[in-house]
């Protein structure tokens, strides 16, 4: 079989399964190889592989046969060069890692039966890196962290459920895995199950198909600690919500701990049933705030310490981490990605990681998190840097320790924003444009002779983004 043949079979399948199904399930399949009667496809996630295998496996085989390809078996694999996404793995591994057969979902070898036999707990695998030890605590996440710690002690259930919410990449999944790891090691007697809401739905739909709803119910009602990640996923999916609600109530009634995460507060999840939203709010609801500069710097420093082993001898110039913490203010995942890239690049070229190297190497990442600099931001940064009050930045004081930074802020405003001199003057407490012009000239002169000023300017400029 060739890619062309598969292309034609795909067109047939499009007619057979309809556009929506096609786009979601058939289009992502990439023909990989046909050997000894086994036709293998690459899939982006195990979830898709399993779903396709179960729901479209027979149809695909038939259409292949019609195109002259007789496949005894078809297999779906996530190519090994792709990083595994634990969140996307189908509930195949029991929480104690006895088995992970979800790598290959083959049809028609009844994978469902095999999975069910192997996995007595419906959880998803945990990420080894996501522990409390590797979680950096700062103001924005300290409450969530403290609540997670408490739950991880596995003592009396004091708030049920624990509901963690916050934007993408702020550490929700990390905290949940950390709870699971700790419970597994301290309280091996407890049945701890972690899975995403998507996996919950998938298990449920599968149970419906196979008349296994009784087992499904029993299985979920027998756990001691249930964690469901990204619960916003089940919004609008009525029967899944219904089942989730019953599972939830049954466990709460038995005083079993439940931990839920979502990307927003329970009341703000659209299409989530009222009664579910209100039950979700009946325990402790804590949010993870967007990271601040200190937390980002802390996380970077922590990561650098971890990298030291893998990249011995790699030197990072002072200011690089600060620069990154300032410039990448989106989510922690992006921050981590940037650092990984930087280390790989630095070790490849065998050079100290300087600000220049950082800017070269991360140009695209930095551009993506680029935003327009305002005069106010410049004033704030400069004031911060020189430990002076914002009010003095725009006030009348003329002492050198205040006037000089003010001039630098004017200079930076001229160079980093598109504001005109009169506009800049107005933002500095209604000063005249000639004052700004004078400041710009003065700093230009000083820059040439005073290293400290030149360095400060450069640092500030980079922070504010060149
Ligand atoms: P979420 O589930 O909220 O989208 P994750 O838990 O997947 O976010 O976190 C994204 C990445 O950022 C993970 O690699 C995680 O380890 C890391 N991360 C997030 N917050 C922290 C933190 N406070 N300390 C260390 N790493 C963190
Ligand atoms: Mg997550």
Short mmCIF file of C-alpha atoms and ligand atoms in Angstrom, two decimals:
data_model
loop_
_atom_site.label_atom_id
_atom_site.label_comp_id
_atom_site.label_asym_id
_atom_site.label_seq_id
_atom_site.Cartn_x
_atom_site.Cartn_y
_atom_site.Cartn_z
CA UNK A 1 0.00 0.00 0.00
CA UNK A 2 1.15 3.55 -0.76
CA UNK A 3 0.33 7.00 0.49
CA UNK A 4 -1.72 7.47 -2.69
CA UNK A 5 -3.86 4.46 -1.94
CA UNK A 6 -4.43 5.76 1.55
CA UNK A 7 -5.36 9.12 0.09
CA UNK A 8 -8.06 7.48 -1.99
CA UNK A 9 -9.30 5.38 0.90
CA UNK A 10 -9.51 8.54 2.98
CA UNK A 11 -11.76 10.11 0.35
CA UNK A 12 -14.06 7.08 0.52
CA UNK A 13 -14.08 7.31 4.28
CA UNK A 14 -14.97 10.99 4.09
CA UNK A 15 -18.16 10.01 2.29
CA UNK A 16 -18.82 7.17 4.67
CA UNK A 17 -18.29 8.90 8.01
CA UNK A 18 -19.19 12.51 7.20
CA UNK A 19 -17.14 15.67 7.33
CA UNK A 20 -17.05 16.17 11.10
CA UNK A 21 -15.94 12.67 11.93
CA UNK A 22 -13.52 12.77 9.09
CA UNK A 23 -11.78 15.92 10.22
CA UNK A 24 -11.58 14.80 13.82
CA UNK A 25 -10.66 11.16 13.46
CA UNK A 26 -9.62 10.16 9.97
CA UNK A 27 -7.65 13.10 8.70
CA UNK A 28 -5.08 12.96 11.54
CA UNK A 29 -4.16 9.37 10.59
CA UNK A 30 -0.88 9.15 8.82
CA UNK A 31 -0.14 6.00 6.90
CA UNK A 32 3.11 4.62 8.19
CA UNK A 33 3.74 1.09 6.92
CA UNK A 34 2.09 -2.10 5.75
CA UNK A 35 3.83 -5.32 6.60
CA UNK A 36 2.75 -8.94 7.05
CA UNK A 37 -0.90 -8.05 6.87
CA UNK A 38 -0.57 -5.31 9.45
CA UNK A 39 -1.25 -1.77 8.35
CA UNK A 40 0.12 0.80 10.72
CA UNK A 41 -0.86 4.43 11.11
CA UNK A 42 0.69 7.22 13.07
CA UNK A 43 -1.65 9.20 15.28
CA UNK A 44 -1.04 12.40 17.22
CA UNK A 45 -2.30 10.97 20.51
CA UNK A 46 -3.20 7.64 22.01
CA UNK A 47 -6.64 8.96 22.67
CA UNK A 48 -7.26 9.39 18.96
CA UNK A 49 -5.69 6.03 18.21
CA UNK A 50 -7.91 4.19 20.63
CA UNK A 51 -11.00 6.02 19.62
CA UNK A 52 -10.46 5.42 15.92
CA UNK A 53 -9.58 1.83 16.52
CA UNK A 54 -12.76 1.22 18.39
CA UNK A 55 -15.16 3.29 16.39
CA UNK A 56 -13.83 3.26 12.87
CA UNK A 57 -11.48 0.28 12.82
CA UNK A 58 -13.84 -2.02 10.96
CA UNK A 59 -14.83 0.62 8.45
CA UNK A 60 -11.23 1.47 7.70
CA UNK A 61 -10.45 -2.19 7.15
CA UNK A 62 -13.39 -2.59 4.78
CA UNK A 63 -12.44 0.43 2.74
CA UNK A 64 -8.85 -0.72 2.59
CA UNK A 65 -10.04 -4.07 1.32
CA UNK A 66 -12.12 -2.37 -1.35
CA UNK A 67 -8.98 -0.56 -2.47
CA UNK A 68 -7.23 -3.89 -2.75
CA UNK A 69 -5.38 -3.83 0.57
CA UNK A 70 -6.21 -6.73 2.77
CA UNK A 71 -5.27 -5.83 6.30
CA UNK A 72 -5.57 -8.52 8.90
CA UNK A 73 -4.99 -5.93 11.49
CA UNK A 74 -4.61 -2.18 11.69
CA UNK A 75 -2.58 -0.48 14.32
CA UNK A 76 -2.36 3.07 15.56
CA UNK A 77 0.77 4.34 17.16
CA UNK A 78 2.02 7.61 18.45
CA UNK A 79 5.38 7.99 16.68
CA UNK A 80 8.14 7.56 19.21
CA UNK A 81 9.87 10.83 18.41
CA UNK A 82 6.87 12.73 19.69
CA UNK A 83 6.97 13.54 23.36
CA UNK A 84 4.34 11.59 25.18
CA UNK A 85 1.60 13.69 26.59
CA UNK A 86 0.42 12.07 29.76
CA UNK A 87 -2.80 14.02 29.67
CA UNK A 88 -3.67 12.44 26.37
CA UNK A 89 -2.98 8.88 27.34
CA UNK A 90 -5.94 6.71 27.59
CA UNK A 91 -6.69 5.29 30.95
CA UNK A 92 -4.55 2.26 30.53
CA UNK A 93 -2.14 2.29 33.37
CA UNK A 94 -3.26 1.53 36.82
CA UNK A 95 -2.16 4.21 39.19
CA UNK A 96 0.57 1.95 40.52
CA UNK A 97 2.06 1.56 37.05
CA UNK A 98 1.45 -2.12 36.75
CA UNK A 99 0.83 -1.87 33.05
CA UNK A 100 0.91 0.62 30.24
CA UNK A 101 -0.53 -1.13 27.23
CA UNK A 102 -2.01 1.94 25.60
CA UNK A 103 1.01 2.45 23.38
CA UNK A 104 -0.55 0.34 20.70
CA UNK A 105 -4.21 0.16 20.04
CA UNK A 106 -4.87 -2.52 17.52
CA UNK A 107 -7.99 -3.58 15.78
CA UNK A 108 -9.80 -5.90 15.69
CA UNK A 109 -7.95 -7.59 18.49
CA UNK A 110 -10.48 -6.31 21.04
CA UNK A 111 -8.24 -3.84 22.79
CA UNK A 112 -11.04 -2.91 25.14
CA UNK A 113 -11.11 -6.29 26.76
CA UNK A 114 -7.38 -6.28 27.06
CA UNK A 115 -7.31 -2.89 28.64
CA UNK A 116 -10.07 -3.68 31.05
CA UNK A 117 -8.36 -6.86 32.16
CA UNK A 118 -5.08 -5.11 32.74
CA UNK A 119 -6.24 -1.98 34.41
CA UNK A 120 -8.21 -2.35 37.55
CA UNK A 121 -7.89 1.36 38.24
CA UNK A 122 -8.96 3.83 35.60
CA UNK A 123 -6.19 6.36 36.13
CA UNK A 124 -3.72 7.93 33.76
CA UNK A 125 0.05 7.78 34.25
CA UNK A 126 1.72 10.45 36.31
CA UNK A 127 4.52 12.68 35.14
CA UNK A 128 7.70 11.93 37.11
CA UNK A 129 8.74 15.56 37.05
CA UNK A 130 5.59 16.86 38.68
CA UNK A 131 6.34 16.58 42.38
CA UNK A 132 6.12 18.95 45.32
CA UNK A 133 9.91 19.11 45.38
CA UNK A 134 9.97 20.59 41.90
CA UNK A 135 7.11 23.00 42.50
CA UNK A 136 8.29 26.53 43.17
CA UNK A 137 6.03 28.42 45.54
CA UNK A 138 5.40 32.12 45.22
CA UNK A 139 2.68 34.58 46.07
CA UNK A 140 0.49 33.72 43.08
CA UNK A 141 0.27 30.03 43.91
CA UNK A 142 0.89 29.75 47.64
CA UNK A 143 -2.72 29.13 48.58
CA UNK A 144 -3.20 26.45 45.96
CA UNK A 145 0.06 24.88 47.02
CA UNK A 146 -0.88 24.87 50.70
CA UNK A 147 -4.25 23.31 49.94
CA UNK A 148 -2.63 20.66 47.77
CA UNK A 149 -0.14 19.87 50.53
CA UNK A 150 -2.92 19.46 53.01
CA UNK A 151 -4.84 17.08 50.78
CA UNK A 152 -1.66 15.14 50.05
CA UNK A 153 -1.29 14.35 53.73
CA UNK A 154 -4.23 12.03 53.25
CA UNK A 155 -5.61 12.68 56.71
CA UNK A 156 -9.17 13.64 57.52
CA UNK A 157 -10.99 15.12 54.61
CA UNK A 158 -11.44 18.73 55.56
CA UNK A 159 -12.63 20.24 52.31
CA UNK A 160 -14.31 18.35 49.57
CA UNK A 161 -13.79 18.86 46.76
CA UNK A 162 -10.60 20.82 46.43
CA UNK A 163 -11.19 22.87 43.33
CA UNK A 164 -8.09 24.35 41.68
CA UNK A 165 -8.49 26.74 38.86
CA UNK A 166 -6.35 29.07 36.79
CA UNK A 167 -5.08 29.84 33.32
CA UNK A 168 -3.02 27.59 31.09
CA UNK A 169 0.40 26.53 32.30
CA UNK A 170 0.12 27.81 35.84
CA UNK A 171 0.71 24.45 37.53
CA UNK A 172 -2.69 22.83 38.05
CA UNK A 173 -1.71 19.50 36.58
CA UNK A 174 1.66 19.69 38.30
CA UNK A 175 0.01 20.09 41.71
CA UNK A 176 -2.44 17.26 41.11
CA UNK A 177 0.32 14.87 40.11
CA UNK A 178 2.32 15.98 43.12
CA UNK A 179 -0.60 15.07 45.38
CA UNK A 180 -0.89 11.69 43.70
CA UNK A 181 2.82 10.94 44.00
CA UNK A 182 2.89 11.80 47.65
CA UNK A 183 -0.21 9.80 48.48
CA UNK A 184 1.13 6.83 46.60
CA UNK A 185 4.32 6.82 48.57
CA UNK A 186 2.93 7.71 52.01
CA UNK A 187 -0.39 5.93 51.81
CA UNK A 188 -0.02 2.97 49.46
CA UNK A 189 -3.22 1.55 50.92
CA UNK A 190 -5.27 4.28 49.25
CA UNK A 191 -6.65 3.87 45.78
CA UNK A 192 -5.66 7.10 44.12
CA UNK A 193 -6.89 7.86 40.64
CA UNK A 194 -5.86 10.78 38.50
CA UNK A 195 -7.33 11.36 35.07
CA UNK A 196 -8.44 14.16 32.80
CA UNK A 197 -12.11 14.93 32.30
CA UNK A 198 -11.60 13.94 28.69
CA UNK A 199 -10.45 10.51 29.76
CA UNK A 200 -13.34 10.25 32.16
CA UNK A 201 -15.69 10.88 29.28
CA UNK A 202 -13.87 8.48 27.07
CA UNK A 203 -14.09 5.70 29.67
CA UNK A 204 -17.73 6.42 30.15
CA UNK A 205 -18.57 6.35 26.45
CA UNK A 206 -16.63 3.16 26.13
CA UNK A 207 -18.57 1.63 29.01
CA UNK A 208 -21.82 2.63 27.38
CA UNK A 209 -20.81 0.98 24.14
CA UNK A 210 -19.80 -2.20 25.79
CA UNK A 211 -22.65 -2.38 28.26
CA UNK A 212 -20.11 -1.97 30.97
CA UNK A 213 -21.67 0.89 32.86
CA UNK A 214 -22.04 -1.19 36.00
CA UNK A 215 -18.33 -1.94 36.10
CA UNK A 216 -17.63 1.66 35.28
CA UNK A 217 -19.69 2.84 38.22
CA UNK A 218 -18.20 0.27 40.57
CA UNK A 219 -14.70 1.10 39.49
CA UNK A 220 -15.07 4.81 40.07
CA UNK A 221 -16.98 4.45 43.27
CA UNK A 222 -14.28 2.25 44.75
CA UNK A 223 -11.49 4.81 44.67
CA UNK A 224 -10.32 6.66 47.76
CA UNK A 225 -9.02 9.78 46.12
CA UNK A 226 -10.29 10.92 42.75
CA UNK A 227 -8.65 13.68 40.75
CA UNK A 228 -10.22 14.97 37.59
CA UNK A 229 -8.18 17.44 35.60
CA UNK A 230 -9.58 20.10 33.25
CA UNK A 231 -13.18 19.51 34.19
CA UNK A 232 -14.33 22.31 31.88
CA UNK A 233 -14.01 19.70 29.16
CA UNK A 234 -17.27 18.00 30.12
CA UNK A 235 -19.27 21.23 29.90
CA UNK A 236 -22.04 20.75 27.39
CA UNK A 237 -21.60 16.97 27.33
CA UNK A 238 -24.76 16.03 29.05
CA UNK A 239 -24.61 12.35 29.78
CA UNK A 240 -20.99 12.60 30.85
CA UNK A 241 -21.88 15.42 33.20
CA UNK A 242 -24.69 13.36 34.60
CA UNK A 243 -22.42 10.42 35.27
CA UNK A 244 -19.72 12.63 36.69
CA UNK A 245 -22.26 14.16 39.03
CA UNK A 246 -23.31 10.75 40.34
CA UNK A 247 -19.75 9.57 40.77
CA UNK A 248 -18.95 12.78 42.53
CA UNK A 249 -21.86 12.54 44.93
CA UNK A 250 -21.26 8.90 45.68
CA UNK A 251 -17.65 9.60 46.63
CA UNK A 252 -18.44 12.68 48.68
CA UNK A 253 -21.08 10.70 50.54
CA UNK A 254 -18.43 8.14 51.43
CA UNK A 255 -16.17 10.95 52.56
CA UNK A 256 -13.63 10.24 49.84
CA UNK A 257 -11.39 13.09 48.73
CA UNK A 258 -12.01 14.64 45.36
CA UNK A 259 -9.72 17.11 43.62
CA UNK A 260 -10.84 18.95 40.55
CA UNK A 261 -9.13 21.40 38.25
CA UNK A 262 -10.49 23.73 35.62
CA UNK A 263 -9.38 26.71 33.63
CA UNK A 264 -11.89 28.96 35.40
CA UNK A 265 -14.08 29.16 38.48
CA UNK A 266 -16.96 26.66 38.72
CA UNK A 267 -19.60 29.33 38.26
CA UNK A 268 -17.93 30.60 35.13
CA UNK A 269 -17.81 27.37 33.18
CA UNK A 270 -20.40 27.77 30.49
CA UNK A 271 -22.79 24.90 29.85
CA UNK A 272 -21.94 23.28 33.13
CA UNK A 273 -25.08 22.26 34.92
CA UNK A 274 -26.05 24.53 37.75
CA UNK A 275 -26.22 21.76 40.33
CA UNK A 276 -22.75 20.52 39.37
CA UNK A 277 -21.28 23.98 39.53
CA UNK A 278 -22.74 24.49 42.95
CA UNK A 279 -21.49 21.14 44.23
CA UNK A 280 -18.06 21.95 42.92
CA UNK A 281 -18.10 25.11 44.99
CA UNK A 282 -19.07 23.32 48.15
CA UNK A 283 -15.50 22.55 49.17
CA UNK A 284 -12.47 24.76 48.88
CA UNK A 285 -12.06 26.76 45.70
CA UNK A 286 -8.59 28.23 45.14
CA UNK A 287 -7.16 29.88 42.12
CA UNK A 288 -3.65 30.02 40.76
CA UNK A 289 -2.92 33.60 39.85
CA UNK A 290 -0.83 34.54 36.85
CA UNK A 291 2.86 34.33 37.70
CA UNK A 292 4.70 37.40 38.87
CA UNK A 293 8.29 38.32 38.18
CA UNK A 294 9.66 36.79 41.40
CA UNK A 295 7.93 33.47 40.82
CA UNK A 296 9.11 33.28 37.24
CA UNK A 297 12.66 34.01 38.32
CA UNK A 298 12.38 31.39 41.06
CA UNK A 299 11.16 28.79 38.60
CA UNK A 300 13.97 29.62 36.19
CA UNK A 301 16.59 29.34 38.90
CA UNK A 302 15.15 26.03 40.02
CA UNK A 303 15.22 24.73 36.45
CA UNK A 304 18.78 25.88 35.94
CA UNK A 305 19.82 23.93 39.02
CA UNK A 306 18.16 20.86 37.58
CA UNK A 307 19.84 21.33 34.22
CA UNK A 308 23.29 21.59 35.76
CA UNK A 309 23.67 17.81 35.71
CA UNK A 310 22.78 17.49 32.06
CA UNK A 311 24.85 20.44 30.93
CA UNK A 312 27.92 20.60 33.16
CA UNK A 313 30.12 23.59 32.62
CA UNK A 314 27.50 25.69 30.95
CA UNK A 315 27.69 29.25 32.20
CA UNK A 316 24.84 31.71 32.22
CA UNK A 317 25.72 35.34 32.27
CA UNK A 318 24.23 37.46 35.01
CA UNK A 319 21.02 39.08 33.96
CA UNK A 320 19.89 36.41 31.49
CA UNK A 321 17.39 34.78 33.82
CA UNK A 322 16.12 38.17 34.94
CA UNK A 323 15.70 39.15 31.35
CA UNK A 324 13.68 36.03 30.60
CA UNK A 325 11.55 36.43 33.69
CA UNK A 326 10.73 39.94 32.60
CA UNK A 327 10.15 39.25 28.99
CA UNK A 328 8.24 35.98 29.03
CA UNK A 329 5.26 36.66 31.16
CA UNK A 330 2.81 34.26 29.58
CA UNK A 331 2.77 30.83 31.11
CA UNK A 332 5.34 28.66 32.81
CA UNK A 333 5.33 26.15 30.01
CA UNK A 334 6.58 28.78 27.58
CA UNK A 335 9.19 29.86 30.08
CA UNK A 336 10.44 26.30 30.48
CA UNK A 337 10.50 25.78 26.74
CA UNK A 338 12.59 28.89 26.29
CA UNK A 339 15.10 27.76 28.87
CA UNK A 340 15.39 24.29 27.39
CA UNK A 341 16.02 25.74 23.99
CA UNK A 342 18.59 28.11 25.39
CA UNK A 343 20.49 25.33 27.15
CA UNK A 344 20.46 23.10 24.13
CA UNK A 345 21.70 25.95 21.96
CA UNK A 346 24.31 27.05 24.46
CA UNK A 347 25.76 23.58 24.81
CA UNK A 348 25.70 23.10 21.07
CA UNK A 349 27.75 26.17 20.35
CA UNK A 350 29.75 25.60 23.53
CA UNK A 351 29.54 29.16 24.63
CA UNK A 352 28.60 31.08 27.69
CA UNK A 353 24.95 32.04 27.55
CA UNK A 354 24.94 35.79 27.18
CA UNK A 355 22.09 38.20 26.65
CA UNK A 356 23.02 38.43 22.99
CA UNK A 357 22.95 34.69 22.54
CA UNK A 358 19.63 34.59 24.36
CA UNK A 359 18.12 37.18 22.08
CA UNK A 360 19.37 35.41 18.98
CA UNK A 361 18.30 32.00 20.08
CA UNK A 362 14.89 33.00 21.38
CA UNK A 363 14.00 35.64 18.84
CA UNK A 364 10.76 33.91 17.89
CA UNK A 365 9.67 33.17 21.45
CA UNK A 366 10.43 36.73 22.45
CA UNK A 367 8.62 38.17 19.50
CA UNK A 368 5.58 36.08 20.34
CA UNK A 369 5.41 37.53 23.81
CA UNK A 370 6.20 40.98 22.54
CA UNK A 371 4.02 43.81 23.53
CA UNK A 372 4.21 47.53 22.95
CA UNK A 373 6.18 49.36 25.58
CA UNK A 374 4.52 52.39 27.11
CA UNK A 375 6.07 55.46 28.65
CA UNK A 376 4.44 54.48 31.96
CA UNK A 377 6.13 51.10 31.92
CA UNK A 378 9.46 52.71 31.20
CA UNK A 379 8.97 55.09 34.08
CA UNK A 380 8.04 52.25 36.39
CA UNK A 381 10.99 50.06 35.38
CA UNK A 382 13.48 52.85 35.69
CA UNK A 383 12.04 53.96 39.02
CA UNK A 384 12.22 50.37 40.27
CA UNK A 385 15.77 50.01 39.07
CA UNK A 386 16.94 53.14 40.89
CA UNK A 387 14.77 52.62 43.92
CA UNK A 388 12.90 55.83 43.54
CA UNK A 389 9.25 56.67 43.79
CA UNK A 390 7.05 56.85 40.76
CA UNK A 391 5.82 60.23 42.00
CA UNK A 392 9.37 61.56 41.82
CA UNK A 393 9.66 60.36 38.27
CA UNK A 394 7.02 62.85 37.22
CA UNK A 395 7.41 65.32 40.08
CA UNK A 396 9.39 68.56 40.25
CA UNK A 397 12.45 67.44 42.29
CA UNK A 398 15.72 68.29 40.60
CA UNK A 399 18.28 66.53 42.73
CA UNK A 400 20.70 64.53 40.61
CA UNK A 401 19.70 61.14 42.12
CA UNK A 402 16.23 61.79 40.81
CA UNK A 403 16.84 63.93 37.77
CA UNK A 404 19.30 61.50 36.20
CA UNK A 405 17.02 58.45 36.21
CA UNK A 406 14.22 60.68 34.98
CA UNK A 407 16.39 61.71 32.05
CA UNK A 408 17.16 58.07 31.34
CA UNK A 409 13.48 57.28 31.33
CA UNK A 410 12.92 60.10 28.86
CA UNK A 411 15.73 58.83 26.71
CA UNK A 412 14.28 55.32 26.72
CA UNK A 413 10.82 56.67 25.97
CA UNK A 414 12.20 58.43 22.95
CA UNK A 415 13.92 55.27 21.73
CA UNK A 416 11.42 52.59 22.62
CA UNK A 417 8.08 54.21 21.93
CA UNK A 418 6.74 56.17 19.02
CA UNK A 419 5.75 59.10 21.22
CA UNK A 420 6.84 62.56 20.14
CA UNK A 421 8.92 64.80 22.39
CA UNK A 422 5.94 66.95 23.47
CA UNK A 423 3.93 63.81 24.22
CA UNK A 424 6.74 62.41 26.31
CA UNK A 425 7.10 65.74 28.10
CA UNK A 426 3.42 65.70 29.00
CA UNK A 427 3.75 62.24 30.53
CA UNK A 428 6.60 63.44 32.70
CA UNK A 429 4.47 65.79 34.71
CA UNK A 430 3.77 68.24 31.91
CA UNK A 431 7.35 69.11 31.05
CA UNK A 432 8.30 71.03 27.96
CA UNK A 433 9.54 69.22 24.85
CA UNK A 434 12.86 71.07 25.09
CA UNK A 435 13.42 69.49 28.49
CA UNK A 436 12.98 66.06 26.94
CA UNK A 437 15.27 66.95 24.06
CA UNK A 438 17.90 68.13 26.50
CA UNK A 439 17.57 64.90 28.50
CA UNK A 440 17.98 62.74 25.42
CA UNK A 441 21.15 64.60 24.41
CA UNK A 442 22.59 64.55 27.90
CA UNK A 443 22.12 60.80 28.23
CA UNK A 444 23.64 60.23 24.83
CA UNK A 445 26.74 62.11 25.95
CA UNK A 446 26.92 60.32 29.28
CA UNK A 447 26.46 56.94 27.70
CA UNK A 448 29.66 57.43 25.76
CA UNK A 449 31.77 58.17 28.81
CA UNK A 450 30.07 56.47 31.76
CA UNK A 451 30.12 52.69 31.65
CA UNK A 452 27.68 52.31 34.48
CA UNK A 453 25.08 54.37 32.70
CA UNK A 454 25.68 52.59 29.44
CA UNK A 455 25.23 49.21 31.12
CA UNK A 456 22.14 50.28 33.04
CA UNK A 457 20.58 51.59 29.87
CA UNK A 458 21.33 48.45 27.99
CA UNK A 459 19.89 46.31 30.73
CA UNK A 460 16.77 48.44 31.00
CA UNK A 461 16.37 48.51 27.27
CA UNK A 462 16.57 44.76 27.01
CA UNK A 463 14.12 44.33 29.81
CA UNK A 464 11.70 46.65 28.19
CA UNK A 465 12.38 44.81 24.95
CA UNK A 466 14.51 46.17 22.23
P1 LIG B 1 -1.69 23.67 33.87
O1 LIG B 1 -2.14 22.28 34.17
O2 LIG B 1 -2.15 24.67 34.88
O3 LIG B 1 -2.01 24.11 32.47
P2 LIG B 1 0.92 22.52 34.24
O4 LIG B 1 0.75 21.98 35.60
O5 LIG B 1 0.87 21.55 33.13
O6 LIG B 1 -0.11 23.72 33.96
O7 LIG B 1 2.29 23.35 34.19
C1 LIG B 1 2.94 23.68 32.98
C2 LIG B 1 4.43 23.51 33.14
O8 LIG B 1 4.93 24.50 34.01
C3 LIG B 1 4.81 22.18 33.76
O9 LIG B 1 5.98 21.70 33.15
C4 LIG B 1 5.05 22.50 35.21
O10 LIG B 1 6.00 21.64 35.79
C5 LIG B 1 5.55 23.91 35.14
N1 LIG B 1 5.20 24.71 36.32
C6 LIG B 1 4.07 25.42 36.50
N2 LIG B 1 4.08 26.03 37.70
C7 LIG B 1 5.24 25.69 38.29
C8 LIG B 1 5.86 26.01 39.55
N3 LIG B 1 5.25 26.80 40.45
N4 LIG B 1 7.07 25.48 39.81
C9 LIG B 1 7.69 24.70 38.91
N5 LIG B 1 7.18 24.37 37.71
C10 LIG B 1 5.97 24.85 37.39
MG1 LIG B 2 -3.16 20.93 32.99
#
